[in-house]
CSV table of C-alpha atoms in Angstrom, one decimal:
chain,number,residue,atom,x,y,z
W,156,UNK,CA,0.0,0.0,0.0
W,157,UNK,CA,2.8,2.4,0.8
W,158,UNK,CA,4.3,2.6,-2.7
W,159,UNK,CA,0.8,3.3,-4.2
W,160,UNK,CA,0.4,6.2,-1.7
W,161,UNK,CA,3.8,7.7,-2.7
W,162,UNK,CA,3.0,7.3,-6.5
W,163,UNK,CA,-0.3,9.0,-5.9
W,164,UNK,CA,1.3,11.9,-4.0
W,165,UNK,CA,3.9,12.4,-6.7
W,166,UNK,CA,1.3,12.2,-9.5
W,167,UNK,CA,-0.8,14.9,-7.8
W,168,UNK,CA,2.2,17.3,-7.7
W,169,UNK,CA,3.0,17.0,-11.5
W,170,UNK,CA,2.0,20.1,-13.4
W,171,UNK,CA,1.1,19.6,-17.1
W,172,UNK,CA,3.8,20.8,-19.5
W,173,UNK,CA,1.4,23.3,-21.2
W,174,UNK,CA,0.0,24.9,-18.1
W,175,UNK,CA,1.2,28.3,-17.0
W,176,UNK,CA,-0.1,31.1,-14.8
W,177,UNK,CA,-1.8,33.9,-16.7
W,178,UNK,CA,-0.1,37.3,-16.8
W,179,UNK,CA,-2.0,40.4,-15.8
W,180,UNK,CA,-2.3,41.2,-19.5
W,181,UNK,CA,-3.8,37.8,-20.3
W,182,UNK,CA,-6.2,38.1,-17.4
W,183,UNK,CA,-7.4,41.5,-18.5
W,184,UNK,CA,-7.7,40.4,-22.1
W,185,UNK,CA,-10.0,37.6,-20.9
W,186,UNK,CA,-12.0,39.9,-18.6
W,187,UNK,CA,-12.7,42.8,-21.0
W,188,UNK,CA,-12.9,40.9,-24.3
W,189,UNK,CA,-13.1,37.2,-23.5
W,190,UNK,CA,-9.9,36.5,-25.4
W,191,UNK,CA,-8.2,33.1,-25.0
W,192,UNK,CA,-5.6,31.4,-27.1
W,193,UNK,CA,-7.1,29.0,-29.7
W,194,UNK,CA,-10.6,30.0,-29.0
W,195,UNK,CA,-13.3,31.1,-31.4
W,196,UNK,CA,-14.9,34.6,-31.3
W,197,UNK,CA,-18.0,35.7,-33.1
W,198,UNK,CA,-17.4,39.0,-34.9
W,199,UNK,CA,-19.9,41.0,-37.0
W,200,UNK,CA,-18.4,39.3,-40.1
W,201,UNK,CA,-18.4,35.7,-38.9
W,202,UNK,CA,-16.3,33.5,-36.6
W,203,UNK,CA,-12.6,34.3,-36.1
W,204,UNK,CA,-10.0,32.0,-34.5
W,205,UNK,CA,-8.0,33.8,-31.7
W,206,UNK,CA,-4.3,33.1,-31.9
W,207,UNK,CA,-2.2,34.4,-29.0
W,208,UNK,CA,1.2,35.6,-30.2
W,209,UNK,CA,2.7,36.6,-26.8
W,210,UNK,CA,1.7,36.9,-23.1
W,211,UNK,CA,3.4,40.1,-21.9
W,212,UNK,CA,2.3,42.2,-23.7
W,213,UNK,CA,-0.6,39.9,-24.6
W,214,UNK,CA,-1.1,40.0,-28.3
W,215,UNK,CA,-4.0,38.3,-30.0
W,216,UNK,CA,-4.6,38.0,-33.7
W,217,UNK,CA,-8.1,37.4,-35.2
W,218,UNK,CA,-7.8,35.0,-38.1
W,219,UNK,CA,-10.1,33.1,-40.5
W,220,UNK,CA,-13.1,35.4,-40.6
W,221,UNK,CA,-13.7,38.0,-43.3
W,222,UNK,CA,-12.1,40.9,-41.5
W,223,UNK,CA,-13.1,43.8,-43.6
W,224,UNK,CA,-14.0,46.5,-41.1
W,225,UNK,CA,-13.4,44.1,-38.2
W,226,UNK,CA,-10.8,43.5,-35.5
W,227,UNK,CA,-7.5,42.2,-36.7
W,228,UNK,CA,-5.3,42.4,-33.6
W,229,UNK,CA,-5.6,43.2,-29.9
W,230,UNK,CA,-2.6,44.1,-27.8
W,231,UNK,CA,-2.9,44.3,-24.0
W,232,UNK,CA,0.0,45.9,-22.2
W,233,UNK,CA,0.9,47.1,-18.7
W,234,UNK,CA,1.4,50.8,-18.5
W,235,UNK,CA,2.2,50.7,-14.8
W,236,UNK,CA,1.4,48.1,-12.1
W,237,UNK,CA,-2.4,48.0,-12.4
W,238,UNK,CA,-3.0,50.3,-15.3
W,239,UNK,CA,-3.6,48.3,-18.5
W,240,UNK,CA,-3.9,49.5,-22.0
W,241,UNK,CA,-6.0,47.6,-24.5
W,242,UNK,CA,-5.3,48.5,-28.1
W,243,UNK,CA,-7.7,47.3,-30.8
W,244,UNK,CA,-6.5,47.4,-34.4
W,245,UNK,CA,-9.0,46.9,-37.2
W,246,UNK,CA,-9.4,47.6,-40.9
W,247,UNK,CA,-9.7,50.5,-41.9
W,248,UNK,CA,-10.1,52.3,-38.6
W,249,UNK,CA,-7.2,53.8,-36.6
W,250,UNK,CA,-6.2,51.8,-33.6
W,251,UNK,CA,-8.4,52.4,-30.5
W,252,UNK,CA,-6.8,52.3,-27.0
W,253,UNK,CA,-8.9,51.9,-23.8
W,254,UNK,CA,-7.0,52.2,-20.5
W,255,UNK,CA,-8.2,50.4,-17.4
W,256,UNK,CA,-7.0,51.4,-14.0
W,257,UNK,CA,-7.6,48.3,-11.9
W,258,UNK,CA,-6.3,50.0,-8.7
W,259,UNK,CA,-9.6,51.8,-8.9
W,260,UNK,CA,-11.7,48.7,-9.6
W,261,UNK,CA,-14.6,48.1,-7.2
W,262,UNK,CA,-16.9,45.4,-8.5
W,263,UNK,CA,-18.8,43.7,-11.3
W,264,UNK,CA,-22.3,45.0,-11.7
W,265,UNK,CA,-24.8,42.4,-13.1
W,266,UNK,CA,-28.0,44.3,-12.3
W,267,UNK,CA,-28.7,45.5,-15.8
W,268,UNK,CA,-28.4,42.1,-17.5
W,269,UNK,CA,-24.9,42.7,-19.0
W,270,UNK,CA,-21.7,42.7,-17.0
W,271,UNK,CA,-20.3,46.2,-16.1
W,272,UNK,CA,-17.0,46.8,-14.4
W,273,UNK,CA,-17.4,49.5,-11.8
W,274,UNK,CA,-14.5,51.7,-10.7
W,275,UNK,CA,-14.2,54.5,-8.1
W,276,UNK,CA,-15.7,57.8,-9.3
W,277,UNK,CA,-12.3,59.0,-10.6
W,278,UNK,CA,-11.1,58.0,-14.0
W,279,UNK,CA,-11.1,54.2,-13.9
W,280,UNK,CA,-11.5,53.7,-17.6
W,281,UNK,CA,-10.4,56.2,-20.3
W,282,UNK,CA,-10.6,56.4,-24.1
W,283,UNK,CA,-9.8,59.4,-26.2
W,284,UNK,CA,-9.3,61.6,-23.1
W,285,UNK,CA,-12.8,60.7,-21.9
W,286,UNK,CA,-13.1,59.2,-18.4
W,287,UNK,CA,-15.7,56.9,-16.9
W,288,UNK,CA,-16.3,55.0,-13.7
W,289,UNK,CA,-18.1,52.2,-15.6
W,290,UNK,CA,-17.1,49.8,-18.4
W,291,UNK,CA,-19.7,47.6,-20.0
W,292,UNK,CA,-18.3,44.3,-21.1
W,293,UNK,CA,-19.3,42.7,-24.4
W,294,UNK,CA,-18.5,39.1,-23.4
W,295,UNK,CA,-20.5,36.0,-23.8
W,296,UNK,CA,-18.7,33.8,-21.3
W,297,UNK,CA,-20.5,32.3,-18.3
W,298,UNK,CA,-20.6,34.8,-15.4
W,299,UNK,CA,-18.9,32.3,-13.0
W,300,UNK,CA,-15.8,32.3,-15.3
W,301,UNK,CA,-15.8,36.1,-15.4
W,302,UNK,CA,-16.0,36.2,-11.6
W,303,UNK,CA,-13.2,33.7,-11.2
W,304,UNK,CA,-11.0,35.8,-13.5
W,305,UNK,CA,-11.8,39.0,-11.5
W,306,UNK,CA,-10.9,37.1,-8.3
W,307,UNK,CA,-7.6,35.9,-9.9
W,308,UNK,CA,-6.8,39.5,-11.0
W,309,UNK,CA,-7.5,40.8,-7.4
W,310,UNK,CA,-5.6,38.0,-5.7
W,311,UNK,CA,-2.5,38.0,-7.9
W,312,UNK,CA,-2.1,41.5,-9.4
W,313,UNK,CA,-4.5,44.3,-8.3
W,314,UNK,CA,-6.5,44.3,-5.1
W,315,UNK,CA,-8.6,47.3,-6.3
W,316,UNK,CA,-10.9,49.2,-3.9
W,317,UNK,CA,-13.3,47.9,-1.4
W,318,UNK,CA,-15.8,50.7,-2.1
């Protein structure tokens, strides 16, 4: 019995070769856009395959769907510890950058039917020099995965604000 116990213990400690901890950039990409490597994403022009090119910065290419006027690449980068820039590049628009300050993050509001990140009243989310304390999310993942990702972000990178 004892050798079986030791083998079981050793087997439980083995980490799969492909497993890795997500970076803050990968975590934010998942939270705000639902991006994951080798996943499919519905776009206004069909289904695109998401290919992750790097993890820090997290770079995702949208391939396989007719991309005319759609997203081609998303880059998520740390500007400072908990300030994350999300740059969306599409054809033919100029790149759009949205900046999230997760030091100011409070909670996820689900009261209106779609998930909304809420921040302190100061500038938690900015785009084109406009600030907001709320960021609606256009993600179709189950809410429990989104909540786990937010918990992971808070536990490992940015504690945010209690209120």
